């Protein structure tokens, strides 16, 4: 058995036109390839089979090989409506030698089972075929499904330059047997032919009077084999949607000027789009994960992810932190409700440069690249809803990658706020508390981003006018809290250090050379204060005197009375301390002795007195050495 | 006790007569020595002193020939880094009495803590064939003195930054902006409070130039009352402040943690509380006042601060 | 315009140091800005650094430390590389005026809030005393893990030559510490320090006779005596160089004769 085309007529009670269906998706803010990746992956994720750990999601861009070209032409021409190409553009496309297609396959998914005609009742679990192939706009019935609208599949038709896709699916029927189905579907423009109006929806399959049935099982498999499209291995289930003549215009140039991307570039773009939109589902270690793959003419293309892209790795790190204590709670105060969790990862030097990231608003300058300054919004399905930019960090190389994930119990609320393309949260679509929740989450996120970027205020650069005197005039306001330590040089540690050095070598020199200025002379004065205390006192300053044995230093000393006194002399070093560790072979000064008032000389450093008297201490000086001379009461 | 001596003869004290350093600023002249009011890194210290040197006497006391060149050098040394900077060198080649004026500008960026100014009379060159134990090496110090001043006194400085509001995206004609950066009351006041002064505003600029004029004083008085009104008002409104600083219940606990919240309590205690009113009571009263009659609240702050503080004229 | 860095007042610094002894270093959490709790800024005199600025400084320091083995590997050569690259960085790229960098409390913030993990890697706890407080708390600029590096760069900064930080690599840590320890005299004159380092680096007799390090240390002691009566700051570079050479020659001769 083989198939042929079936054209849908308007029924007496009306019907939706092909144009109407095509327009349902609206005009997405994102580029078509990005939307295709997001919507098709979401469809696949929502369709994951019970118990499957991994959903394989593969896009394959290829050209129909010469061996298969005849099969494509003969099979898909069968029963083709006799209408002009404007309303059925597949006809001229089939004559092309380079017939391209993009197949989107998921495995580990349920496949499209259930009734094949919409006038038969089917319960919730059995509507996959109906909702994917026939109906549109009906609510999802999948727990944690990515969207509340059934528009996801519309993008496949938009993505085909000829409005035509081929659907091949395998599922388990109620008896547990593996079944396959194949159907073509075309959606372009309504028209009138032979006075009869047609909706513009066509199916290629087993045409009936009032609808079209798919080819099934062996017949379906045979057609797919003949067309050379991806098939099923072993007991795999899932769906492959093949987009004929995919519309892959360069999204970085205006639509009017855009050219079809060469296959390698298109594949690169789609691979990047998978990485940037699907990374949360693709993370290793998830309980159930999506495994995205991109193949161009049989060759795999790497998908950017946690392992090979620094920016995605940063978002992933933030995502992983959500459930740890580092995850911040985003709460609404009135009514009190936990709305979402938030986490952020700082980035340094990580920059995005891909066109797909640019499409998501992550990068403006594709040549230089850009550090991320975004929060990735997500909810229960953990697909990227959107990257919302925050203020850039002040340094080019610094960025931040944040993730905001809505709490599961608010998933429906936030889902409702999304437009059909699931790329924003719009509270005007909601009412009452639900609107508040969306608004509060958005505002708190914005505040956080401002904070993270350091953009609470504009970057403020202080001028160079001295303002200290003004600060001082107003300083009394701080009286309660500004003990020393808050001024520029305040802390006690510094004051201590200051006082040490302020009294450094200079003032220690005391009654030294020239007596110094007003601040010198502390040594002599300190001595004066001790007058009569029983200690020896140095009178005046030492001076150099030439003598037979060379130059000596003489210092007058007043001895207070009976007792033994000892003199010592040391080298002073630049830090004002006495030298403790002279250089090798250093000459050190020495005490020569004492000369009494009557001129007798006593050698050695000690002297005895019976009564108060004045003596002269003789010291042997050293070239290039400042000296410290002291006299003390000798230890008994 | 001990004395110290350089390894060469030095002049007697009366050979050099030096006046005190004075600080030269736009508004007045003050003796250098006390705390330098209102210094910051952007403030260069302009100092001046005159010194009279009996050059012949110096040389003869020091045992130097009359042709030996001497000079005066000035160096500065902050207590923080202890790194010295040569600020001036004045040669004194001639004999007789020489009177010189030392005029130095010490760069503010190098300073912190306290600064010590050293004045040194020294040999300008090495001496060929010196007599024993006379100064011989260039830069041998013959006389020196030093004077130190603390760069900031014991009382506090209110954190202030001069900012071009037009460049910063703030209302360009404004005079100031009280920035409570994080509104985290438990953080140090000196970290989270900052008053931005608009350098685009001529009156503000004039006040920065010379804060002692009548116009400047009146402007600053107004800033003061505005700041306190704002700060206390925001505190009493903020539940985070009330949680941590109002319901404390322990009236006697000292507000000694330097936090912004403690600053508010201190301001209220010192300026705004009525006789026999506790800080907590005053805060509650101010809050009610502000909610019920904001104008009266402002008047209460003006009263508490004695606004305007400056005498007229 | 200078940048004002946060400062940790002595009370907060000692509290945090106690915590460090007990719990080990608590660096800023990944993705969070370094805490400004307890931090104060100078009232006036520059532009306060922002949280992102501090994050950047931390990142830069971590990057440099990582290149030298942080956090797991510790080696003499790693430490030496770290010291050199961080000295350059702190002095050349952080926008601190010397007055600000000389504030001990700024270094307390670095050591106890911004990069305690790096300081703990550079100066690990020892078995008897644990972490040494002066490596973390800014009490002595010559001892603090990072403050000493800034000081080193500041003293050796040689404006007007190709690489103004070229002298940093000329001396090892122990030798440099010898000089830094003489802060009130020798190290108070950066020009003298540079001549000392230059003479050490360029000594044609290096490697023969007495150990280079002994020559350096002995000559430093000679210079210390001179510093007590010479105004080293008014000497020309040439005069300083000849003082240093004279001291080195004398030391070398004396040491050789032993």
CSV table of N, CA and C in Angstrom, one decimal, chain A residues 226-278:
chain,number,residue,atom,x,y,z
A,226,UNK,N,12.4,3.9,1.7
A,226,UNK,CA,12.6,4.4,0.4
A,226,UNK,C,13.0,5.9,0.3
A,227,UNK,N,12.5,6.7,1.3
A,227,UNK,CA,12.9,8.1,1.3
A,227,UNK,C,14.3,8.3,2.0
A,228,UNK,N,14.8,7.3,2.6
A,228,UNK,CA,16.1,7.4,3.3
A,228,UNK,C,16.1,8.2,4.5
A,229,UNK,N,15.0,8.2,5.2
A,229,UNK,CA,14.9,9.0,6.5
A,229,UNK,C,15.2,8.2,7.7
A,230,UNK,N,15.5,8.9,8.8
A,230,UNK,CA,15.9,8.1,10.0
A,230,UNK,C,14.8,7.1,10.5
A,231,UNK,N,15.3,6.0,10.9
A,231,UNK,CA,14.4,4.9,11.3
A,231,UNK,C,14.5,4.6,12.8
A,232,UNK,N,13.8,3.6,13.2
A,232,UNK,CA,13.9,3.2,14.6
A,232,UNK,C,14.7,1.9,14.8
A,233,UNK,N,15.5,1.9,15.9
A,233,UNK,CA,16.3,0.7,16.2
A,233,UNK,C,15.6,-0.1,17.2
A,234,UNK,N,15.8,-1.4,17.2
A,234,UNK,CA,15.3,-2.3,18.2
A,234,UNK,C,13.9,-1.9,18.7
A,235,UNK,N,13.7,-1.7,20.0
A,235,UNK,CA,12.4,-1.4,20.4
A,235,UNK,C,12.2,0.1,20.8
A,236,UNK,N,12.9,0.9,20.0
A,236,UNK,CA,12.8,2.4,20.3
A,236,UNK,C,11.4,2.9,19.9
A,237,UNK,N,11.0,3.8,20.7
A,237,UNK,CA,9.8,4.6,20.3
A,237,UNK,C,10.2,6.0,20.2
A,238,UNK,N,9.3,6.8,19.5
A,238,UNK,CA,9.5,8.2,19.3
A,238,UNK,C,9.0,8.7,18.0
A,239,UNK,N,9.4,9.9,17.6
A,239,UNK,CA,8.9,10.5,16.4
A,239,UNK,C,10.0,11.2,15.7
A,240,UNK,N,9.9,11.1,14.4
A,240,UNK,CA,10.8,11.9,13.5
A,240,UNK,C,9.9,12.8,12.7
A,241,UNK,N,10.1,14.1,12.8
A,241,UNK,CA,9.4,15.1,11.9
A,241,UNK,C,10.5,15.6,10.9
A,242,UNK,N,10.2,15.4,9.6
A,242,UNK,CA,11.1,15.8,8.6
A,242,UNK,C,10.5,17.1,7.9
A,243,UNK,N,11.3,18.1,8.0
A,243,UNK,CA,10.9,19.4,7.4
A,243,UNK,C,11.5,19.5,6.0
A,244,UNK,N,10.7,19.6,5.0
A,244,UNK,CA,11.2,19.6,3.6
A,244,UNK,C,11.6,21.0,3.3
A,245,UNK,N,12.7,21.2,2.6
A,245,UNK,CA,13.2,22.5,2.3
A,245,UNK,C,13.2,23.5,3.5
A,246,UNK,N,14.0,23.2,4.5
A,246,UNK,CA,13.9,24.0,5.7
A,246,UNK,C,14.4,25.4,5.4
A,247,UNK,N,13.7,26.3,6.1
A,247,UNK,CA,13.9,27.7,5.9
A,247,UNK,C,14.9,28.2,6.9
A,248,UNK,N,16.2,28.2,6.5
A,248,UNK,CA,17.3,28.5,7.5
A,248,UNK,C,18.0,29.8,7.0
A,249,UNK,N,17.3,30.9,7.1
A,249,UNK,CA,17.9,32.2,6.8
A,249,UNK,C,18.8,32.6,7.8
A,250,UNK,N,19.8,33.4,7.4
A,250,UNK,CA,20.8,34.0,8.4
A,250,UNK,C,20.0,34.9,9.3
A,251,UNK,N,19.9,34.6,10.6
A,251,UNK,CA,19.1,35.5,11.5
A,251,UNK,C,19.8,36.7,11.9
A,252,UNK,N,21.1,36.9,11.5
A,252,UNK,CA,21.7,38.1,12.0
A,252,UNK,C,21.6,39.2,11.0
A,253,UNK,N,21.0,39.0,9.9
A,253,UNK,CA,20.8,40.1,8.9
A,253,UNK,C,19.3,40.3,8.7
A,254,UNK,N,18.9,41.5,8.3
A,254,UNK,CA,17.5,41.7,8.2
A,254,UNK,C,16.8,40.7,7.2
A,255,UNK,N,15.6,40.4,7.5
A,255,UNK,CA,14.9,39.3,6.8
A,255,UNK,C,14.9,39.5,5.3
A,256,UNK,N,14.7,40.8,4.9
A,256,UNK,CA,14.6,41.0,3.4
A,256,UNK,C,15.9,40.6,2.7
A,257,UNK,N,17.1,40.8,3.4
A,257,UNK,CA,18.3,40.6,2.8
A,257,UNK,C,18.9,39.2,3.1
A,258,UNK,N,18.2,38.5,4.0
A,258,UNK,CA,18.8,37.3,4.5
A,258,UNK,C,18.9,36.2,3.4
A,259,UNK,N,20.0,35.5,3.4
A,259,UNK,CA,20.2,34.3,2.5
A,259,UNK,C,20.0,33.0,3.3
A,260,UNK,N,19.8,32.0,2.5
A,260,UNK,CA,19.8,30.7,3.2
A,260,UNK,C,21.2,30.4,3.7
A,261,UNK,N,21.4,29.9,4.9
A,261,UNK,CA,22.7,29.6,5.4
A,261,UNK,C,23.2,28.4,4.7
A,262,UNK,N,24.5,28.4,4.4
A,262,UNK,CA,25.1,27.1,3.9
A,262,UNK,C,24.9,26.0,5.0
A,263,UNK,N,24.8,24.8,4.6
A,263,UNK,CA,24.5,23.7,5.5
A,263,UNK,C,25.4,23.7,6.8
A,264,UNK,N,26.7,23.9,6.6
A,264,UNK,CA,27.6,23.8,7.8
A,264,UNK,C,27.2,25.0,8.8
A,265,UNK,N,27.0,26.1,8.2
A,265,UNK,CA,26.6,27.3,9.1
A,265,UNK,C,25.3,27.1,9.7
A,266,UNK,N,24.3,26.5,9.0
A,266,UNK,CA,23.0,26.3,9.5
A,266,UNK,C,23.1,25.3,10.6
A,267,UNK,N,23.9,24.2,10.4
A,267,UNK,CA,24.1,23.2,11.4
A,267,UNK,C,24.7,23.8,12.7
A,268,UNK,N,25.8,24.6,12.5
A,268,UNK,CA,26.4,25.3,13.6
A,268,UNK,C,25.4,26.1,14.4
A,269,UNK,N,24.6,26.8,13.7
A,269,UNK,CA,23.6,27.7,14.3
A,269,UNK,C,22.6,26.9,15.1
A,270,UNK,N,22.1,25.8,14.5
A,270,UNK,CA,21.2,25.0,15.2
A,270,UNK,C,21.8,24.3,16.5
A,271,UNK,N,23.1,23.9,16.3
A,271,UNK,CA,23.8,23.2,17.4
A,271,UNK,C,23.9,24.2,18.6
A,272,UNK,N,24.3,25.5,18.2
A,272,UNK,CA,24.4,26.5,19.2
A,272,UNK,C,23.1,26.8,19.9
A,273,UNK,N,22.0,26.9,19.1
A,273,UNK,CA,20.7,27.1,19.6
A,273,UNK,C,20.3,26.0,20.6
A,274,UNK,N,20.7,24.8,20.3
A,274,UNK,CA,20.4,23.7,21.2
A,274,UNK,C,21.1,23.9,22.5
A,275,UNK,N,22.4,24.2,22.4
A,275,UNK,CA,23.2,24.4,23.6
A,275,UNK,C,22.6,25.5,24.5
A,276,UNK,N,22.3,26.7,23.9
A,276,UNK,CA,21.9,27.8,24.6
A,276,UNK,C,20.5,27.7,25.2
A,277,UNK,N,19.7,27.0,24.5
A,277,UNK,CA,18.3,26.9,24.9
A,277,UNK,C,18.0,25.7,25.8
A,278,UNK,N,18.8,24.6,25.6
A,278,UNK,CA,18.5,23.3,26.2
A,278,UNK,C,19.4,22.9,27.3
